[in-house]
Short mmCIF file of C-alpha atoms in Angstrom, two decimals:
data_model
loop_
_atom_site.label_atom_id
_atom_site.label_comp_id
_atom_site.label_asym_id
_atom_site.label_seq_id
_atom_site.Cartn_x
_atom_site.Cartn_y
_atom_site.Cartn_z
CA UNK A 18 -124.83 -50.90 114.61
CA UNK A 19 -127.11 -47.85 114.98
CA UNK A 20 -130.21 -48.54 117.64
CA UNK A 21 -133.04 -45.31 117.10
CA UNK A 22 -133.95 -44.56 120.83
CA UNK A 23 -137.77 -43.42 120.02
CA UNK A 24 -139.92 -42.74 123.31
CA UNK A 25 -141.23 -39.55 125.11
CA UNK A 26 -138.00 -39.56 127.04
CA UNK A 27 -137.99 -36.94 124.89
CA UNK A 28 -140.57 -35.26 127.08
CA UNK A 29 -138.52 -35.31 130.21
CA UNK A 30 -137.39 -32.33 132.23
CA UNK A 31 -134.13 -33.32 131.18
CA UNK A 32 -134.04 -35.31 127.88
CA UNK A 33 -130.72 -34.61 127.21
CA UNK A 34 -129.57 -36.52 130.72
CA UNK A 35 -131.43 -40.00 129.48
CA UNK A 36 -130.17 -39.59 125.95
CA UNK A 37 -126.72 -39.81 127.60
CA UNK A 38 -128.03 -42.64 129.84
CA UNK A 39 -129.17 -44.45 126.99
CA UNK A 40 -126.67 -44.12 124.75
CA UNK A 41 -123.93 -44.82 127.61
CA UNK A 42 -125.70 -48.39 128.02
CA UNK A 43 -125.82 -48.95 124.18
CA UNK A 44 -122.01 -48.13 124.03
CA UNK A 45 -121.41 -50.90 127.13
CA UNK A 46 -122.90 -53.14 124.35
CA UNK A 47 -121.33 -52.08 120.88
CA UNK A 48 -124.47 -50.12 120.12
CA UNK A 49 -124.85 -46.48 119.18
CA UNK A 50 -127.80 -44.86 120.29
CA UNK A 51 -129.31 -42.19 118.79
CA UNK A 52 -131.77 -39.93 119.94
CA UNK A 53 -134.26 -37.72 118.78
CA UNK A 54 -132.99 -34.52 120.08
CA UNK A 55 -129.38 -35.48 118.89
CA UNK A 56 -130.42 -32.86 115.76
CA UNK A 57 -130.44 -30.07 118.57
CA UNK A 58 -133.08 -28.48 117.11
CA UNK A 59 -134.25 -25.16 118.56
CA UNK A 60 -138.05 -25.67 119.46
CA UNK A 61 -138.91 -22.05 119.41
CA UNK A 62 -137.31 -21.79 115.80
CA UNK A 63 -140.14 -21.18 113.29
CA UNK A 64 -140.83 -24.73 111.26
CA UNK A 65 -139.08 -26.49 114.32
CA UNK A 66 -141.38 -29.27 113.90
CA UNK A 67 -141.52 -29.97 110.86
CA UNK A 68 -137.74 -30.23 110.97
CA UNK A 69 -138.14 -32.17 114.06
CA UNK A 70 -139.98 -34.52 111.99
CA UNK A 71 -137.43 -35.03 109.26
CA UNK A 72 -134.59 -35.05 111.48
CA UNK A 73 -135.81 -38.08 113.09
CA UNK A 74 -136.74 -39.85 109.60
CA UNK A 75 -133.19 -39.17 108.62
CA UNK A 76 -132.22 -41.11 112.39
CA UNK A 77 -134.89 -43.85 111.87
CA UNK A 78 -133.19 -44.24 108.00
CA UNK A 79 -129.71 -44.33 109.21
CA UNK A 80 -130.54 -46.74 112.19
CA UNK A 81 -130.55 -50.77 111.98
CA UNK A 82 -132.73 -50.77 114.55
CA UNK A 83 -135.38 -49.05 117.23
CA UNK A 84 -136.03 -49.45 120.74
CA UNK A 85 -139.02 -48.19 121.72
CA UNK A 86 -139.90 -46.70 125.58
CA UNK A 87 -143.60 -47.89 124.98
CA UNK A 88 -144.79 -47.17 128.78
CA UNK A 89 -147.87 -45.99 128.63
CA UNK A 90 -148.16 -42.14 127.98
CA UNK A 91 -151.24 -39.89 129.09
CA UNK A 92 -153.68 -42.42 128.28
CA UNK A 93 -153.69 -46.44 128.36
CA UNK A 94 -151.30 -47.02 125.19
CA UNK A 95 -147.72 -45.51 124.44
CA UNK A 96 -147.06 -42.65 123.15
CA UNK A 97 -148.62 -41.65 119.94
CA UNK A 98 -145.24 -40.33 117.78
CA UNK A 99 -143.66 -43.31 119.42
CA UNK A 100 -145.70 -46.15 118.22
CA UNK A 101 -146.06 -44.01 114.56
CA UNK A 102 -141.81 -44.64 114.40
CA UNK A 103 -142.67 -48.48 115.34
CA UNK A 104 -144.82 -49.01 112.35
CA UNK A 105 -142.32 -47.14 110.06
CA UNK A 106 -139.06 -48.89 111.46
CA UNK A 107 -141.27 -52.42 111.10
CA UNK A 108 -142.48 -51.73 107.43
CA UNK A 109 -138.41 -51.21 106.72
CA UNK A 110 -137.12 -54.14 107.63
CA UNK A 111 -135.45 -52.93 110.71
CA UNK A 112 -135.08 -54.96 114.01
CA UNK A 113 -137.51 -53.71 116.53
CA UNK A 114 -137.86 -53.97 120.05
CA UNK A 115 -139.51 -51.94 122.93
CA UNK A 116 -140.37 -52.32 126.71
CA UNK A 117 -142.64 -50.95 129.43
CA UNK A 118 -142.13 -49.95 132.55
CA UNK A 119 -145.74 -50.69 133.38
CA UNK A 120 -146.85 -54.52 133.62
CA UNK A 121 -150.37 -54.06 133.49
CA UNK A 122 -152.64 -55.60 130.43
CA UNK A 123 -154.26 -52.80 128.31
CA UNK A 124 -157.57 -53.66 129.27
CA UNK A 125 -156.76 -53.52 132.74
CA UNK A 126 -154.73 -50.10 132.52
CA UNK A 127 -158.15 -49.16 130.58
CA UNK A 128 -160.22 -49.12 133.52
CA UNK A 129 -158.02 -46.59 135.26
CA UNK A 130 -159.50 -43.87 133.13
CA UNK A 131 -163.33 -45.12 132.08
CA UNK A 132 -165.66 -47.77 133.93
CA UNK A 133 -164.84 -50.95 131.74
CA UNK A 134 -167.77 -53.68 131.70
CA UNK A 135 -168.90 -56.72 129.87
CA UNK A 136 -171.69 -56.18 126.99
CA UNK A 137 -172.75 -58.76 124.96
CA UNK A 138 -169.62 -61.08 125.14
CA UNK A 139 -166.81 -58.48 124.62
CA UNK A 140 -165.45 -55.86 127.69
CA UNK A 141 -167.02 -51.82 126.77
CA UNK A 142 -165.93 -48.33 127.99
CA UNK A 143 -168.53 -45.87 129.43
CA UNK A 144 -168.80 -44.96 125.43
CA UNK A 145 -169.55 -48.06 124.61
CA UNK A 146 -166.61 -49.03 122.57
CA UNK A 147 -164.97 -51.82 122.38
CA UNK A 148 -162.20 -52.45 125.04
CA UNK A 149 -159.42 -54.83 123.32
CA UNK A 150 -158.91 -57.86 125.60
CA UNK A 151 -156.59 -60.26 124.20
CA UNK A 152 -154.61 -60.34 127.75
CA UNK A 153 -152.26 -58.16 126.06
CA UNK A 154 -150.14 -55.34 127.25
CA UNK A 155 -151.05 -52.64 124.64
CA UNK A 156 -152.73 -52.28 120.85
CA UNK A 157 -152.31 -55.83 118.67
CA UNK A 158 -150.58 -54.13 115.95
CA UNK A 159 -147.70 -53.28 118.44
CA UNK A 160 -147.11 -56.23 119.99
CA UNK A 161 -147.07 -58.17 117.64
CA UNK A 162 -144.57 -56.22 115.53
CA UNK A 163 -142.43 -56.70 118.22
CA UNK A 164 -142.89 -60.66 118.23
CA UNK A 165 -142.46 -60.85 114.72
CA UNK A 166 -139.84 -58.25 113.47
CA UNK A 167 -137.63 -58.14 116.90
CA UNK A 168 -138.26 -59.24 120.31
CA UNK A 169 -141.26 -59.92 122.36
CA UNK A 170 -141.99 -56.51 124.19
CA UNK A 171 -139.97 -56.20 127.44
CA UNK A 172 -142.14 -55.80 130.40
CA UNK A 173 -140.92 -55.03 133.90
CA UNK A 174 -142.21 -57.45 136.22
CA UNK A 175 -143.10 -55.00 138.54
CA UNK A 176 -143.66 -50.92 138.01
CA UNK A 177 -140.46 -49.33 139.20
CA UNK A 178 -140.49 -46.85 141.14
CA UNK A 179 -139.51 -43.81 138.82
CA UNK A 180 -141.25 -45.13 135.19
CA UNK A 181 -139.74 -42.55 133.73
CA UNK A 182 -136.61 -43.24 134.42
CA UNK A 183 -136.02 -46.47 135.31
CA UNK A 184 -134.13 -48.26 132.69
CA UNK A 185 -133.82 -51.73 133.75
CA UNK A 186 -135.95 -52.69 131.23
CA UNK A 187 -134.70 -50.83 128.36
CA UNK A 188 -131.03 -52.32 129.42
CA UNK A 189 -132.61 -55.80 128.74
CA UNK A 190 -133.66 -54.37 125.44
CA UNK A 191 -130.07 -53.41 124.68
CA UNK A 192 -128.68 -56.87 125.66
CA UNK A 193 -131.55 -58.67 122.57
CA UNK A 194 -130.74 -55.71 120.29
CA UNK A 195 -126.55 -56.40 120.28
CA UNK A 196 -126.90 -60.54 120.47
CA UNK A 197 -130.05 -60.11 117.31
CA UNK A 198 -127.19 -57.55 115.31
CA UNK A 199 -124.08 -59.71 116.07
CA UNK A 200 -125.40 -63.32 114.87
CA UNK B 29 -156.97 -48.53 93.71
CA UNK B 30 -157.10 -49.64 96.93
CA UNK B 31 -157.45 -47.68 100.26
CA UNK B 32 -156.76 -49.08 103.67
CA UNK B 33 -159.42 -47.67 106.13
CA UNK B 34 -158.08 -47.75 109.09
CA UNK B 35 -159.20 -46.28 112.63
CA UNK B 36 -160.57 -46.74 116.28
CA UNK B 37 -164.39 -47.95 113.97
CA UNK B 38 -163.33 -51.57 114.49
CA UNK B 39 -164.02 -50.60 118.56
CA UNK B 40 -167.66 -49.53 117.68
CA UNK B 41 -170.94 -50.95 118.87
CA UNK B 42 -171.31 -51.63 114.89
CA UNK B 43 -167.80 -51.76 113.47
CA UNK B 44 -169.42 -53.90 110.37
CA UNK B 45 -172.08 -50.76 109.60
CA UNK B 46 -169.36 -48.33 109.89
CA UNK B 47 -167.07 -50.33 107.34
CA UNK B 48 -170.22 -50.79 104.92
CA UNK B 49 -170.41 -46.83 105.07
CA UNK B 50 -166.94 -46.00 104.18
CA UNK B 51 -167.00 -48.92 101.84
CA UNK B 52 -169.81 -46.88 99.90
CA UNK B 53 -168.29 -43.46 100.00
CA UNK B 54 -164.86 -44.96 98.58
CA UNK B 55 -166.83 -46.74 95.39
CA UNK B 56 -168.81 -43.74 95.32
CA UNK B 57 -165.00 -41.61 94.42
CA UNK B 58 -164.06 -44.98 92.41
CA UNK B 59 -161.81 -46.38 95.27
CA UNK B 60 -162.31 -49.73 96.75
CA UNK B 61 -161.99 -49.38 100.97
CA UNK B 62 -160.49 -52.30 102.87
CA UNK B 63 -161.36 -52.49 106.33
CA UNK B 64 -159.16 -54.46 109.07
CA UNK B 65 -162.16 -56.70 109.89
CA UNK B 66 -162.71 -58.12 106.59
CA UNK B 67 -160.93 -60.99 106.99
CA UNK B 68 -163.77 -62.22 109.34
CA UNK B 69 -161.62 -63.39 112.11
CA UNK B 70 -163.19 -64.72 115.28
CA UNK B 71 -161.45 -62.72 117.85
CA UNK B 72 -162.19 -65.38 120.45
CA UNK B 73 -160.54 -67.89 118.39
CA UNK B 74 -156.97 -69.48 119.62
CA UNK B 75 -154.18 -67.00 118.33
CA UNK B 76 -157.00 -64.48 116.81
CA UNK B 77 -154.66 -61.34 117.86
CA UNK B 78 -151.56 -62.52 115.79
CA UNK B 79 -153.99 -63.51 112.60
CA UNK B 80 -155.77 -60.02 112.70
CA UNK B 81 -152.18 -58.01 113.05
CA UNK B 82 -151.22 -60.18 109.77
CA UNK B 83 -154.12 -59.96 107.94
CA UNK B 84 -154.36 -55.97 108.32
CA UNK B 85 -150.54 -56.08 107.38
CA UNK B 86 -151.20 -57.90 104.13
CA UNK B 87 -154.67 -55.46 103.90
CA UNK B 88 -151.97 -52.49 104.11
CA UNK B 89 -149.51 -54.19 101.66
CA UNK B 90 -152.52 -54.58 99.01
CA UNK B 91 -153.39 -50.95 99.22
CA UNK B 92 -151.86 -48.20 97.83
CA UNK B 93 -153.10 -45.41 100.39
CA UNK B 94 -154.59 -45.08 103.57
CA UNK B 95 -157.31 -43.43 105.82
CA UNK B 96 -156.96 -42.97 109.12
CA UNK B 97 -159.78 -41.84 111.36
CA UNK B 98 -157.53 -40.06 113.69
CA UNK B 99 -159.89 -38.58 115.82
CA UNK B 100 -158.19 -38.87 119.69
CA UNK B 101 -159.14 -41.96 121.37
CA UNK B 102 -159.10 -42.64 124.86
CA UNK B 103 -156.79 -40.04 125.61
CA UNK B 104 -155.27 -36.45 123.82
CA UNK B 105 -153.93 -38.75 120.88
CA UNK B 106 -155.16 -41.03 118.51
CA UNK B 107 -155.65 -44.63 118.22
CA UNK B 108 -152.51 -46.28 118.98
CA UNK B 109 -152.94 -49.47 116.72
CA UNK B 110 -154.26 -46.79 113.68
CA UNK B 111 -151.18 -44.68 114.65
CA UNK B 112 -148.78 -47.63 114.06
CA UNK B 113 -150.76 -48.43 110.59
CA UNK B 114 -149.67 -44.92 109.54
CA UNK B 115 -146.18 -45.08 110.36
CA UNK B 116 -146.04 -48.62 108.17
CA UNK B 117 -147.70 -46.88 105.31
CA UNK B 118 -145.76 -43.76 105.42
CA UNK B 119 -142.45 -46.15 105.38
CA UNK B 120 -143.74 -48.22 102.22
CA UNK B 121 -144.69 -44.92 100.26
CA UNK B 122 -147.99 -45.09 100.16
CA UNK B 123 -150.28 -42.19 99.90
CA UNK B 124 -151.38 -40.98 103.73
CA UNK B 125 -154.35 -39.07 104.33
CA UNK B 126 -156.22 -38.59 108.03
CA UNK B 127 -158.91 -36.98 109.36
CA UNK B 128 -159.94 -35.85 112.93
CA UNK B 129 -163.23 -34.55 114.16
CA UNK B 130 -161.71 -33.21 117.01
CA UNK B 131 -160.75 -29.46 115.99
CA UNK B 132 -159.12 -29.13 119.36
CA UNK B 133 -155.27 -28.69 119.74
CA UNK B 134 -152.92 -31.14 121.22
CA UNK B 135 -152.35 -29.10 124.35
CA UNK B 136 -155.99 -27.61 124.76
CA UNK B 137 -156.84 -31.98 124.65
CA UNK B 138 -154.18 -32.75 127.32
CA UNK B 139 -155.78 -29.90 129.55
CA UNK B 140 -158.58 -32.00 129.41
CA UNK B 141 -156.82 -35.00 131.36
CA UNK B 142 -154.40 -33.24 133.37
CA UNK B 143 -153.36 -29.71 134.68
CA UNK B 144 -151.37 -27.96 131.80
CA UNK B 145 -149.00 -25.28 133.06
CA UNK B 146 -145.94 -22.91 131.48
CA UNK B 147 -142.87 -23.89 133.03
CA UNK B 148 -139.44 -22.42 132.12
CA UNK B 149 -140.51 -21.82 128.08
CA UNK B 150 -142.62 -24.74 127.87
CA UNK B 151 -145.97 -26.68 129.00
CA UNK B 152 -145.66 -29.52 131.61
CA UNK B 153 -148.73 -31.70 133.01
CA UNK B 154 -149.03 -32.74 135.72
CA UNK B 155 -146.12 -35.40 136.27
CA UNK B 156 -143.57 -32.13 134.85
CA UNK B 157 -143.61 -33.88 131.55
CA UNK B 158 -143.18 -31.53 128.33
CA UNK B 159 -146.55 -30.85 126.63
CA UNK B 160 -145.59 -30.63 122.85
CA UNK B 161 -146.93 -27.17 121.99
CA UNK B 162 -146.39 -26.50 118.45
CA UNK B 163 -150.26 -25.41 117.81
CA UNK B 164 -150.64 -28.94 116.07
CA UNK B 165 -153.20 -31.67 116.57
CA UNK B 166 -151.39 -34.08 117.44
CA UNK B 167 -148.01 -35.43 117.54
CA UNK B 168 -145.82 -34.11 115.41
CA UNK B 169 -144.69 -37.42 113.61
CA UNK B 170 -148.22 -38.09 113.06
CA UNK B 171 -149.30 -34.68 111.24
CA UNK B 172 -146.05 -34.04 109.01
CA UNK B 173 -146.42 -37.49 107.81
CA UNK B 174 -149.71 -36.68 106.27
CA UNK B 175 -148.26 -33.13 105.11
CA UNK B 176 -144.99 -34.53 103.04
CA UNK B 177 -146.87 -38.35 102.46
CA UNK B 178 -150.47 -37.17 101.44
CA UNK B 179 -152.76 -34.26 102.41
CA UNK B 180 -152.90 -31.57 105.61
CA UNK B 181 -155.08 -33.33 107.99
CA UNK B 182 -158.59 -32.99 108.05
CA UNK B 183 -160.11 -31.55 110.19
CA UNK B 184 -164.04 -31.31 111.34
CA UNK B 185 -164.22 -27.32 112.16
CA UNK B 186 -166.58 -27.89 114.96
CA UNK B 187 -166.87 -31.32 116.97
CA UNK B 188 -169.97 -33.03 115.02
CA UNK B 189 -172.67 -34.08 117.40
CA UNK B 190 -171.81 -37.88 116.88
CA UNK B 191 -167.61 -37.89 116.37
CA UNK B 192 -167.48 -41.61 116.15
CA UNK B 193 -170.19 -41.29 113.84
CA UNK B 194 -169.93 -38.74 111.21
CA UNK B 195 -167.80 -38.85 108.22
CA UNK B 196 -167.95 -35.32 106.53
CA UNK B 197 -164.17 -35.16 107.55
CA UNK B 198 -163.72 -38.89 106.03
CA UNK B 199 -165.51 -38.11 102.54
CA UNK B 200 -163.32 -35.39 102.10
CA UNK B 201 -160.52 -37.50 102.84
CA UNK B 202 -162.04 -39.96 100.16
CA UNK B 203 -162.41 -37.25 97.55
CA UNK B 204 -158.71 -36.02 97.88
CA UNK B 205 -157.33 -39.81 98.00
CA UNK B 206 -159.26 -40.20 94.89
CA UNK B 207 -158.02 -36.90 92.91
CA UNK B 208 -154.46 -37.65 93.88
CA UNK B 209 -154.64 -41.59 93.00
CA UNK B 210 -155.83 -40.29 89.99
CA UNK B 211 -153.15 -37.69 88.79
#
């Protein structure tokens, strides 16, 4: 059974040190993991990302299912390419499941970049736009693809130390993925 | 034929004008716009979170494109939630177009958060994480999709006054989804 290990791990100093990480835990469980970099793609090539891109389609294809590092990335939500491979892998059919190394709610991690106060029965930024506050850890739409097409998104109880590379979390992750693909 | 407006509008002051707008500018190109707060759902109601993530999944499933007002949101990236509709529709085939009125690059927005510095052949931030730095908007996931699922993303060539506002980028994105659904 083939897990897709989306999440800007990728972004790391050294990616290529967690992709073995990862995919050393996935093997402890009868998964393989595969990771985006796995292509070894140059990034200085010319059209690297657009092969980038379809070299991870091709993964996300081949894979029966995607753990996603959704920890929140430059901003309150996860990162952007990370949650796009969510919604394809959950519009496929595939099991998915993700975690965060942060435990905070979204509105909550909100208010760490922009004042956040109530207006007229619903929380606003300093913009004035709506701050989502269903007491949930991130965006509806990725959540809930987690309840319904995997597992409920892993959250650790506490921020770890190291968020980036702390993979308690994402070794729970690995434990739902092999029990959901063996029954 | 049916297009799937998505985007960070349902976070507006006015979400309902906004939708009304794009509503008129898609009948206006002979499309019909659904927007993810049709269904009317009280979003203090018991369980609203899971009926909205269903409802815009069976909004998605009806259409056979969508729009995404990409424009970066709370951070260097776009909306998360309007991130993870794209992914879904890419998956199912449907036609993707996106527009952002934001002209800026992805690294020249993350400078705006963080320090961005070169750092053996790359771009780090501030917490030595990789700065993808491929002279794209965004992501990469999230612009090739629209380039092999749809149309180059559009994009405003100079911030508009109002960005949450104006939709020059968005009618153009209406007028290509309608010459395409039409060939």
């Amino acid at each position: 059974m083939k897990i897709y290990l989306a999440g800007p791990d990728v972004f790391l100093p050294k990616p290529l040190e967690m992709a073995g990480r990862k995919k050393a835990l996935c093997a402890q469980f009868g998964l393989t993991g595969s990771f985006p970099l796995d292509n070894g793609i140059d990034p200085k090539a010319k059209g690297a990302s657009l092969e980038i891109f379809s070299s991870n389609e091709t993964l996300m294809n081949e894979a029966d299912g995607i753990i996603a590092n959704l920890t929140p990335f430059r901003g309150p939500s996860a990162d952007a390419g990370t949650v796009y491979e969510l919604g394809y892998m959950a519009a496929t059919g595939k099991l998915c499941l993700g975690y965060s190394n942060d435990p905070a709610l979204y509105a909550e991690r909100v208010a760490r970049f922009t004042t956040v106060k109530p207006c007229d029965g619903r929380l606003i930024d300093a913009e004035g736009l709506t701050v989502e506050d269903f007491r949930l850890p991130d965006n509806l739409m990725i959540v809930h693809a987690l309840d319904l097409y995997g597992c409920p998104l892993v959250i650790a109880r506490t921020a770890p130390a190291d968020i980036w590379h702390d993979l308690a979390a994402f070794e729970q992750c690995v434990k739902l993925a092999a029990a959901r693909l063996a029954s």
